[in-house]
PDB file of C-alpha atoms and ligand atoms in Angstrom:
ATOM      1  CA  MET Y   1     -25.404  24.738   5.649  1.00  0.00           C
ATOM      2  CA  GLY Y   2     -27.142  21.660   4.189  1.00  0.00           C
ATOM      3  CA  THR Y   3     -26.478  18.078   5.198  1.00  0.00           C
ATOM      4  CA  ILE Y   4     -23.925  17.496   2.454  1.00  0.00           C
ATOM      5  CA  GLY Y   5     -21.983  20.596   3.524  1.00  0.00           C
ATOM      6  CA  SER Y   6     -21.870  19.563   7.162  1.00  0.00           C
ATOM      7  CA  ASN Y   7     -20.987  15.974   6.203  1.00  0.00           C
ATOM      8  CA  LEU Y   8     -18.100  17.307   4.137  1.00  0.00           C
ATOM      9  CA  GLN Y   9     -16.917  19.353   7.100  1.00  0.00           C
ATOM     10  CA  GLU Y  10     -16.974  16.253   9.277  1.00  0.00           C
ATOM     11  CA  VAL Y  11     -15.031  14.220   6.685  1.00  0.00           C
ATOM     12  CA  ARG Y  12     -12.426  16.999   6.456  1.00  0.00           C
ATOM     13  CA  ARG Y  13     -12.168  16.972  10.244  1.00  0.00           C
ATOM     14  CA  ARG Y  14     -11.541  13.196  10.159  1.00  0.00           C
ATOM     15  CA  ILE Y  15      -8.866  13.647   7.479  1.00  0.00           C
ATOM     16  CA  GLU Y  16      -7.181  16.389   9.530  1.00  0.00           C
ATOM     17  CA  ALA Y  17      -7.215  14.241  12.676  1.00  0.00           C
ATOM     18  CA  ALA Y  18      -5.757  11.257  10.810  1.00  0.00           C
ATOM     19  CA  CYS Y  19      -3.055  13.450   9.250  1.00  0.00           C
ATOM     20  CA  ALA Y  20      -2.198  14.856  12.680  1.00  0.00           C
ATOM     21  CA  LYS Y  21      -1.905  11.316  14.052  1.00  0.00           C
ATOM     22  CA  ALA Y  22       0.275  10.280  11.114  1.00  0.00           C
ATOM     23  CA  ALA Y  23       2.378  13.481  11.370  1.00  0.00           C
ATOM     24  CA  ARG Y  24       1.445  14.281   7.774  1.00  0.00           C
ATOM     25  CA  ASP Y  25       0.622  17.599   6.112  1.00  0.00           C
ATOM     26  CA  VAL Y  26      -3.134  17.666   5.464  1.00  0.00           C
ATOM     27  CA  ASN Y  27      -2.442  19.017   1.960  1.00  0.00           C
ATOM     28  CA  THR Y  28      -0.894  15.666   0.990  1.00  0.00           C
ATOM     29  CA  VAL Y  29      -4.338  14.000   1.065  1.00  0.00           C
ATOM     30  CA  THR Y  30      -6.916  14.721  -1.650  1.00  0.00           C
ATOM     31  CA  LEU Y  31     -10.587  14.167  -0.902  1.00  0.00           C
ATOM     32  CA  LEU Y  32     -12.483  12.538  -3.757  1.00  0.00           C
ATOM     33  CA  ALA Y  33     -16.255  12.907  -3.330  1.00  0.00           C
ATOM     34  CA  VAL Y  34     -17.767   9.656  -4.630  1.00  0.00           C
ATOM     35  CA  SER Y  35     -21.114  10.674  -6.060  1.00  0.00           C
ATOM     36  CA  LYS Y  36     -22.389   7.509  -7.771  1.00  0.00           C
ATOM     37  CA  THR Y  37     -26.203   7.159  -7.649  1.00  0.00           C
ATOM     38  CA  PHE Y  38     -26.656  10.774  -6.453  1.00  0.00           C
ATOM     39  CA  PRO Y  39     -28.257  13.404  -8.693  1.00  0.00           C
ATOM     40  CA  PRO Y  40     -26.498  16.485 -10.106  1.00  0.00           C
ATOM     41  CA  ALA Y  41     -28.150  18.695  -7.446  1.00  0.00           C
ATOM     42  CA  ALA Y  42     -26.287  16.767  -4.731  1.00  0.00           C
ATOM     43  CA  LEU Y  43     -22.999  17.307  -6.573  1.00  0.00           C
ATOM     44  CA  ARG Y  44     -23.730  21.032  -6.859  1.00  0.00           C
ATOM     45  CA  GLU Y  45     -24.313  21.149  -3.129  1.00  0.00           C
ATOM     46  CA  ALA Y  46     -20.971  19.434  -2.515  1.00  0.00           C
ATOM     47  CA  PHE Y  47     -19.304  21.776  -4.990  1.00  0.00           C
ATOM     48  CA  ALA Y  48     -20.745  24.784  -3.140  1.00  0.00           C
ATOM     49  CA  ALA Y  49     -19.232  23.347   0.058  1.00  0.00           C
ATOM     50  CA  GLY Y  50     -15.803  23.128  -1.599  1.00  0.00           C
ATOM     51  CA  ALA Y  51     -15.635  19.685  -3.244  1.00  0.00           C
ATOM     52  CA  ARG Y  52     -13.652  19.871  -6.495  1.00  0.00           C
ATOM     53  CA  ALA Y  53     -12.919  16.211  -7.315  1.00  0.00           C
ATOM     54  CA  PHE Y  54     -15.765  13.765  -7.971  1.00  0.00           C
ATOM     55  CA  GLY Y  55     -15.629   9.985  -8.377  1.00  0.00           C
ATOM     56  CA  GLU Y  56     -18.109   8.025 -10.479  1.00  0.00           C
ATOM     57  CA  ASN Y  57     -18.500   4.291 -11.108  1.00  0.00           C
ATOM     58  CA  TYR Y  58     -20.870   3.848 -14.035  1.00  0.00           C
ATOM     59  CA  ALA Y  59     -19.948   5.348 -17.396  1.00  0.00           C
ATOM     60  CA  GLN Y  60     -23.440   6.168 -18.617  1.00  0.00           C
ATOM     61  CA  GLU Y  61     -24.622   7.708 -15.352  1.00  0.00           C
ATOM     62  CA  ALA Y  62     -21.390   9.692 -15.046  1.00  0.00           C
ATOM     63  CA  LEU Y  63     -21.523  11.085 -18.578  1.00  0.00           C
ATOM     64  CA  ALA Y  64     -25.028  12.418 -17.948  1.00  0.00           C
ATOM     65  CA  LYS Y  65     -23.827  14.158 -14.768  1.00  0.00           C
ATOM     66  CA  ILE Y  66     -20.702  15.586 -16.385  1.00  0.00           C
ATOM     67  CA  ASP Y  67     -23.047  17.020 -18.987  1.00  0.00           C
ATOM     68  CA  ALA Y  68     -25.450  18.393 -16.355  1.00  0.00           C
ATOM     69  CA  LEU Y  69     -22.507  20.088 -14.607  1.00  0.00           C
ATOM     70  CA  ALA Y  70     -20.858  21.333 -17.812  1.00  0.00           C
ATOM     71  CA  ASP Y  71     -20.849  24.926 -16.510  1.00  0.00           C
ATOM     72  CA  LEU Y  72     -18.462  23.811 -13.722  1.00  0.00           C
ATOM     73  CA  ARG Y  73     -16.291  21.566 -15.954  1.00  0.00           C
ATOM     74  CA  PRO Y  74     -13.119  23.707 -15.807  1.00  0.00           C
ATOM     75  CA  LEU Y  75     -13.247  23.686 -11.995  1.00  0.00           C
ATOM     76  CA  ILE Y  76     -13.956  19.975 -11.473  1.00  0.00           C
ATOM     77  CA  GLU Y  77     -11.700  16.924 -11.722  1.00  0.00           C
ATOM     78  CA  TRP Y  78     -13.683  13.848 -12.781  1.00  0.00           C
ATOM     79  CA  HIS Y  79     -12.360  10.463 -11.652  1.00  0.00           C
ATOM     80  CA  PHE Y  80     -13.645   7.163 -13.040  1.00  0.00           C
ATOM     81  CA  ILE Y  81     -13.357   4.553 -10.266  1.00  0.00           C
ATOM     82  CA  GLY Y  82     -15.685   1.720 -11.360  1.00  0.00           C
ATOM     83  CA  PRO Y  83     -15.049  -1.465 -13.301  1.00  0.00           C
ATOM     84  CA  LEU Y  84     -14.337  -0.609 -16.932  1.00  0.00           C
ATOM     85  CA  GLN Y  85     -15.272  -2.876 -19.856  1.00  0.00           C
ATOM     86  CA  SER Y  86     -13.164  -2.452 -22.960  1.00  0.00           C
ATOM     87  CA  ASN Y  87     -16.220  -1.506 -25.060  1.00  0.00           C
ATOM     88  CA  LYS Y  88     -16.872   1.442 -22.698  1.00  0.00           C
ATOM     89  CA  THR Y  89     -13.435   3.041 -22.753  1.00  0.00           C
ATOM     90  CA  ARG Y  90     -14.011   5.607 -25.531  1.00  0.00           C
ATOM     91  CA  PRO Y  91     -16.435   7.975 -23.737  1.00  0.00           C
ATOM     92  CA  VAL Y  92     -14.476   7.568 -20.505  1.00  0.00           C
ATOM     93  CA  ALA Y  93     -11.226   8.511 -22.280  1.00  0.00           C
ATOM     94  CA  ALA Y  94     -12.885  11.681 -23.587  1.00  0.00           C
ATOM     95  CA  ALA Y  95     -14.820  12.840 -20.521  1.00  0.00           C
ATOM     96  CA  PHE Y  96     -12.682  12.048 -17.467  1.00  0.00           C
ATOM     97  CA  ASP Y  97      -9.421  13.379 -16.027  1.00  0.00           C
ATOM     98  CA  TRP Y  98      -8.525  10.196 -14.165  1.00  0.00           C
ATOM     99  CA  VAL Y  99      -9.223   6.439 -14.327  1.00  0.00           C
ATOM    100  CA  HIS Y 100      -8.411   4.534 -11.105  1.00  0.00           C
ATOM    101  CA  SER Y 101      -9.582   1.101 -12.163  1.00  0.00           C
ATOM    102  CA  VAL Y 102      -7.079  -0.049 -14.791  1.00  0.00           C
ATOM    103  CA  ASP Y 103      -6.555  -3.746 -14.149  1.00  0.00           C
ATOM    104  CA  ARG Y 104      -5.296  -5.014 -17.496  1.00  0.00           C
ATOM    105  CA  LEU Y 105      -3.136  -3.738 -20.320  1.00  0.00           C
ATOM    106  CA  ARG Y 106      -5.927  -3.850 -22.916  1.00  0.00           C
ATOM    107  CA  ILE Y 107      -7.886  -1.177 -21.010  1.00  0.00           C
ATOM    108  CA  ALA Y 108      -4.880   1.153 -20.736  1.00  0.00           C
ATOM    109  CA  GLN Y 109      -4.078   0.601 -24.431  1.00  0.00           C
ATOM    110  CA  ARG Y 110      -7.577   1.562 -25.482  1.00  0.00           C
ATOM    111  CA  LEU Y 111      -7.638   4.613 -23.200  1.00  0.00           C
ATOM    112  CA  ALA Y 112      -4.296   5.722 -24.676  1.00  0.00           C
ATOM    113  CA  GLU Y 113      -5.536   5.256 -28.244  1.00  0.00           C
ATOM    114  CA  GLN Y 114      -8.848   6.988 -27.544  1.00  0.00           C
ATOM    115  CA  ARG Y 115      -7.755   9.938 -25.403  1.00  0.00           C
ATOM    116  CA  PRO Y 116      -8.471  13.000 -27.566  1.00  0.00           C
ATOM    117  CA  ALA Y 117      -5.328  14.782 -28.749  1.00  0.00           C
ATOM    118  CA  ASP Y 118      -6.508  18.205 -27.569  1.00  0.00           C
ATOM    119  CA  LEU Y 119      -6.765  17.104 -23.931  1.00  0.00           C
ATOM    120  CA  PRO Y 120      -3.943  16.640 -21.431  1.00  0.00           C
ATOM    121  CA  ALA Y 121      -2.814  13.054 -20.776  1.00  0.00           C
ATOM    122  CA  LEU Y 122      -5.359  10.919 -18.923  1.00  0.00           C
ATOM    123  CA  ASN Y 123      -4.149  10.070 -15.405  1.00  0.00           C
ATOM    124  CA  LEU Y 124      -4.218   6.362 -14.560  1.00  0.00           C
ATOM    125  CA  CYS Y 125      -4.016   4.242 -11.450  1.00  0.00           C
ATOM    126  CA  LEU Y 126      -3.677   0.473 -11.472  1.00  0.00           C
ATOM    127  CA  GLN Y 127      -6.273  -1.285  -9.337  1.00  0.00           C
ATOM    128  CA  VAL Y 128      -4.731  -3.899  -7.050  1.00  0.00           C
ATOM    129  CA  ASN Y 129      -6.738  -6.803  -5.661  1.00  0.00           C
ATOM    130  CA  VAL Y 130      -4.874  -7.020  -2.384  1.00  0.00           C
ATOM    131  CA  SER Y 131      -7.313  -9.259  -0.526  1.00  0.00           C
ATOM    132  CA  GLY Y 132      -7.337 -11.844  -3.323  1.00  0.00           C
ATOM    133  CA  GLU Y 133     -11.153 -12.023  -3.321  1.00  0.00           C
ATOM    134  CA  ALA Y 134     -12.236 -13.690  -6.554  1.00  0.00           C
ATOM    135  CA  SER Y 135     -15.267 -11.397  -6.823  1.00  0.00           C
ATOM    136  CA  LYS Y 136     -13.196  -8.213  -6.862  1.00  0.00           C
ATOM    137  CA  SER Y 137     -11.654  -6.675  -9.908  1.00  0.00           C
ATOM    138  CA  GLY Y 138      -8.031  -5.664  -9.796  1.00  0.00           C
ATOM    139  CA  THR Y 139      -4.654  -7.102 -10.652  1.00  0.00           C
ATOM    140  CA  ALA Y 140      -2.976  -9.597  -8.356  1.00  0.00           C
ATOM    141  CA  PRO Y 141      -0.116  -7.902  -6.468  1.00  0.00           C
ATOM    142  CA  ALA Y 142       2.449 -10.210  -8.097  1.00  0.00           C
ATOM    143  CA  ASP Y 143       1.370  -9.033 -11.572  1.00  0.00           C
ATOM    144  CA  VAL Y 144       1.460  -5.306 -10.819  1.00  0.00           C
ATOM    145  CA  PRO Y 145       5.146  -4.654 -11.706  1.00  0.00           C
ATOM    146  CA  THR Y 146       4.724  -6.169 -15.195  1.00  0.00           C
ATOM    147  CA  LEU Y 147       1.486  -4.273 -15.828  1.00  0.00           C
ATOM    148  CA  ALA Y 148       3.019  -1.000 -14.587  1.00  0.00           C
ATOM    149  CA  ALA Y 149       5.984  -1.401 -16.936  1.00  0.00           C
ATOM    150  CA  ALA Y 150       3.701  -2.117 -19.908  1.00  0.00           C
ATOM    151  CA  VAL Y 151       1.398   0.841 -19.165  1.00  0.00           C
ATOM    152  CA  ALA Y 152       4.343   3.189 -18.644  1.00  0.00           C
ATOM    153  CA  ALA Y 153       5.735   2.088 -22.030  1.00  0.00           C
ATOM    154  CA  LEU Y 154       2.555   2.846 -24.009  1.00  0.00           C
ATOM    155  CA  PRO Y 155       3.409   5.144 -26.918  1.00  0.00           C
ATOM    156  CA  GLY Y 156       1.954   8.590 -27.558  1.00  0.00           C
ATOM    157  CA  GLU Y 157       1.952  10.158 -24.080  1.00  0.00           C
ATOM    158  CA  ARG Y 158      -1.862  10.094 -23.992  1.00  0.00           C
ATOM    159  CA  VAL Y 159      -1.938   8.393 -20.588  1.00  0.00           C
ATOM    160  CA  ARG Y 160       0.184   8.959 -17.521  1.00  0.00           C
ATOM    161  CA  LEU Y 161       0.638   6.319 -14.839  1.00  0.00           C
ATOM    162  CA  ARG Y 162       0.148   8.074 -11.486  1.00  0.00           C
ATOM    163  CA  GLY Y 163      -0.270   5.323  -8.920  1.00  0.00           C
ATOM    164  CA  LEU Y 164      -2.238   2.474  -7.387  1.00  0.00           C
ATOM    165  CA  MET Y 165      -5.816   2.059  -6.226  1.00  0.00           C
ATOM    166  CA  SER Y 166      -7.288  -0.573  -3.944  1.00  0.00           C
ATOM    167  CA  ILE Y 167     -10.627  -1.537  -2.438  1.00  0.00           C
ATOM    168  CA  PRO Y 168      -9.791  -3.727   0.533  1.00  0.00           C
ATOM    169  CA  GLU Y 169     -12.078  -6.394   1.858  1.00  0.00           C
ATOM    170  CA  PRO Y 170     -14.534  -4.775   4.313  1.00  0.00           C
ATOM    171  CA  ASN Y 171     -13.223  -5.303   7.811  1.00  0.00           C
ATOM    172  CA  ASP Y 172     -14.207  -3.937  11.202  1.00  0.00           C
ATOM    173  CA  ASP Y 173     -10.796  -4.671  12.596  1.00  0.00           C
ATOM    174  CA  ALA Y 174      -8.547  -1.595  12.274  1.00  0.00           C
ATOM    175  CA  ALA Y 175      -5.342  -3.651  12.375  1.00  0.00           C
ATOM    176  CA  ARG Y 176      -6.510  -5.820   9.488  1.00  0.00           C
ATOM    177  CA  GLN Y 177      -7.585  -2.742   7.539  1.00  0.00           C
ATOM    178  CA  ARG Y 178      -4.147  -1.273   7.998  1.00  0.00           C
ATOM    179  CA  GLY Y 179      -2.477  -4.520   6.979  1.00  0.00           C
ATOM    180  CA  GLN Y 180      -4.230  -4.483   3.605  1.00  0.00           C
ATOM    181  CA  HIS Y 181      -3.414  -0.805   3.049  1.00  0.00           C
ATOM    182  CA  ARG Y 182       0.192  -1.456   4.032  1.00  0.00           C
ATOM    183  CA  ALA Y 183       0.523  -4.177   1.380  1.00  0.00           C
ATOM    184  CA  VAL Y 184      -0.569  -1.689  -1.301  1.00  0.00           C
ATOM    185  CA  ARG Y 185       1.801   0.976  -0.009  1.00  0.00           C
ATOM    186  CA  GLU Y 186       4.707  -1.496  -0.099  1.00  0.00           C
ATOM    187  CA  LEU Y 187       3.906  -2.256  -3.723  1.00  0.00           C
ATOM    188  CA  PHE Y 188       3.768   1.495  -4.427  1.00  0.00           C
ATOM    189  CA  VAL Y 189       7.146   2.055  -2.757  1.00  0.00           C
ATOM    190  CA  ALA Y 190       8.654  -0.819  -4.764  1.00  0.00           C
ATOM    191  CA  LEU Y 191       7.383   0.627  -8.060  1.00  0.00           C
ATOM    192  CA  ARG Y 192       8.843   4.009  -7.209  1.00  0.00           C
ATOM    193  CA  ALA Y 193      12.140   2.367  -6.336  1.00  0.00           C
ATOM    194  CA  ALA Y 194      12.014   0.683  -9.752  1.00  0.00           C
ATOM    195  CA  GLY Y 195      11.837   4.135 -11.367  1.00  0.00           C
ATOM    196  CA  HIS Y 196       8.127   4.785 -11.870  1.00  0.00           C
ATOM    197  CA  PRO Y 197       7.393   8.435 -10.943  1.00  0.00           C
ATOM    198  CA  LEU Y 198       4.189   7.630  -9.051  1.00  0.00           C
ATOM    199  CA  ASP Y 199       2.557  10.138  -6.702  1.00  0.00           C
ATOM    200  CA  THR Y 200      -0.932   8.755  -6.038  1.00  0.00           C
ATOM    201  CA  LEU Y 201      -2.007   6.117  -3.581  1.00  0.00           C
ATOM    202  CA  SER Y 202      -5.796   5.905  -3.912  1.00  0.00           C
ATOM    203  CA  MET Y 203      -7.050   4.056  -0.850  1.00  0.00           C
ATOM    204  CA  GLY Y 204      -9.481   4.601   1.985  1.00  0.00           C
ATOM    205  CA  MET Y 205     -13.269   5.070   1.883  1.00  0.00           C
ATOM    206  CA  SER Y 206     -15.922   6.231   4.376  1.00  0.00           C
ATOM    207  CA  ALA Y 207     -15.276   3.377   6.802  1.00  0.00           C
ATOM    208  CA  ASP Y 208     -11.483   3.168   6.702  1.00  0.00           C
ATOM    209  CA  LEU Y 209     -10.029   6.518   5.647  1.00  0.00           C
ATOM    210  CA  GLU Y 210      -8.091   6.884   8.927  1.00  0.00           C
ATOM    211  CA  ALA Y 211      -6.360   3.519   8.486  1.00  0.00           C
ATOM    212  CA  ALA Y 212      -5.552   4.407   4.866  1.00  0.00           C
ATOM    213  CA  ILE Y 213      -4.068   7.803   5.767  1.00  0.00           C
ATOM    214  CA  LEU Y 214      -1.939   6.190   8.478  1.00  0.00           C
ATOM    215  CA  GLU Y 215      -0.579   3.896   5.742  1.00  0.00           C
ATOM    216  CA  GLY Y 216       0.222   6.695   3.330  1.00  0.00           C
ATOM    217  CA  SER Y 217      -2.908   7.211   1.235  1.00  0.00           C
ATOM    218  CA  THR Y 218      -2.742  10.395  -0.867  1.00  0.00           C
ATOM    219  CA  LEU Y 219      -6.362  10.231  -2.055  1.00  0.00           C
ATOM    220  CA  VAL Y 220      -9.376   9.008  -0.099  1.00  0.00           C
ATOM    221  CA  ARG Y 221     -12.565   8.112  -1.984  1.00  0.00           C
ATOM    222  CA  VAL Y 222     -15.506   9.013   0.237  1.00  0.00           C
ATOM    223  CA  GLY Y 223     -19.127   8.438  -0.754  1.00  0.00           C
ATOM    224  CA  SER Y 224     -21.696   7.647   1.929  1.00  0.00           C
ATOM    225  CA  ALA Y 225     -20.060   9.802   4.636  1.00  0.00           C
ATOM    226  CA  ILE Y 226     -20.644  12.815   2.360  1.00  0.00           C
ATOM    227  CA  PHE Y 227     -23.802  12.059   0.388  1.00  0.00           C
ATOM    228  CA  GLY Y 228     -25.548   9.607   2.723  1.00  0.00           C
ATOM    229  CA  GLN Y 229     -26.615   6.010   2.289  1.00  0.00           C
ATOM    230  CA  ARG Y 230     -26.942   4.689  -1.282  1.00  0.00           C
ATOM    231  CA  TYR Y 231     -30.095   2.752  -2.126  1.00  0.00           C
TER     232      TYR Y 231
HETATM  233  C1  PLP X   1     -18.555   3.503  -3.872  1.00  0.00           C
HETATM  234  C2  PLP X   1     -17.072   3.543  -3.849  1.00  0.00           C
HETATM  235  C3  PLP X   1     -16.375   4.305  -2.883  1.00  0.00           C
HETATM  236  C4  PLP X   1     -17.050   5.059  -1.758  1.00  0.00           C
HETATM  237  O1  PLP X   1     -17.500   4.156  -0.788  1.00  0.00           O
HETATM  238  P1  PLP X   1     -18.137   4.703   0.603  1.00  0.00           P
HETATM  239  O2  PLP X   1     -18.037   3.520   1.487  1.00  0.00           O
HETATM  240  O3  PLP X   1     -19.538   5.087   0.288  1.00  0.00           O
HETATM  241  O4  PLP X   1     -17.322   5.834   1.057  1.00  0.00           O
HETATM  242  C5  PLP X   1     -14.989   4.351  -2.979  1.00  0.00           C
HETATM  243  N1  PLP X   1     -14.322   3.686  -3.938  1.00  0.00           N
HETATM  244  C6  PLP X   1     -14.946   2.947  -4.867  1.00  0.00           C
HETATM  245  C7  PLP X   1     -14.150   2.253  -5.906  1.00  0.00           C
HETATM  246  C8  PLP X   1     -16.336   2.850  -4.847  1.00  0.00           C
HETATM  247  O5  PLP X   1     -16.943   2.076  -5.761  1.00  0.00           O
END
């Protein structure tokens, strides 16, 4: 097995251990392989080792890879997880299955208008800026309920609101990591209580997937632990 295959095995082992610790079924956590900056050959290697969901950050780079892996398209779920400018929504709406980084209504509106009619609804997550860092994209927690209601009310059934995504402030302290994940989960629970049928809590990356799973993550986005260091 190549490096990517053995890395994937190790990440799956970490997910299993975290699920065991959290008394959760391992099938409730999806592994998203974050492949930004890596070439199509690396994605094929991950695919051969069982990866079926890939996350990409840059529209142009991603579209080229989706094209290069067109033979596998029916078997792969493509997730857009990077910042999205409103002038870049059209190709993303046509090529991806998910967008995790919706942080304003205008983006969701455009995705809904531009999602081709012959495809299933595009799955959306709202990105929450839980640490309040000015440099990070994402909606302030206090604004999430209003944005969720507006996105859920978009006409045409071309997008489907599935959940929340967050990128917490990097932190070596496990308790602080968990605190940030917990804040997102509480928001998620509140939205569900308000009637939104959400099922996806997209949180946890290479460094903090255990903390995220302990706080209820249903999808971990793992890049460097699978593909290696990005340069
Ligand atoms: C790059 C990226 C990841 C993966 O980060 P790693 O630390 O390499 O696992 C996850 N989520 C988002 C939004 C990213 O941009």
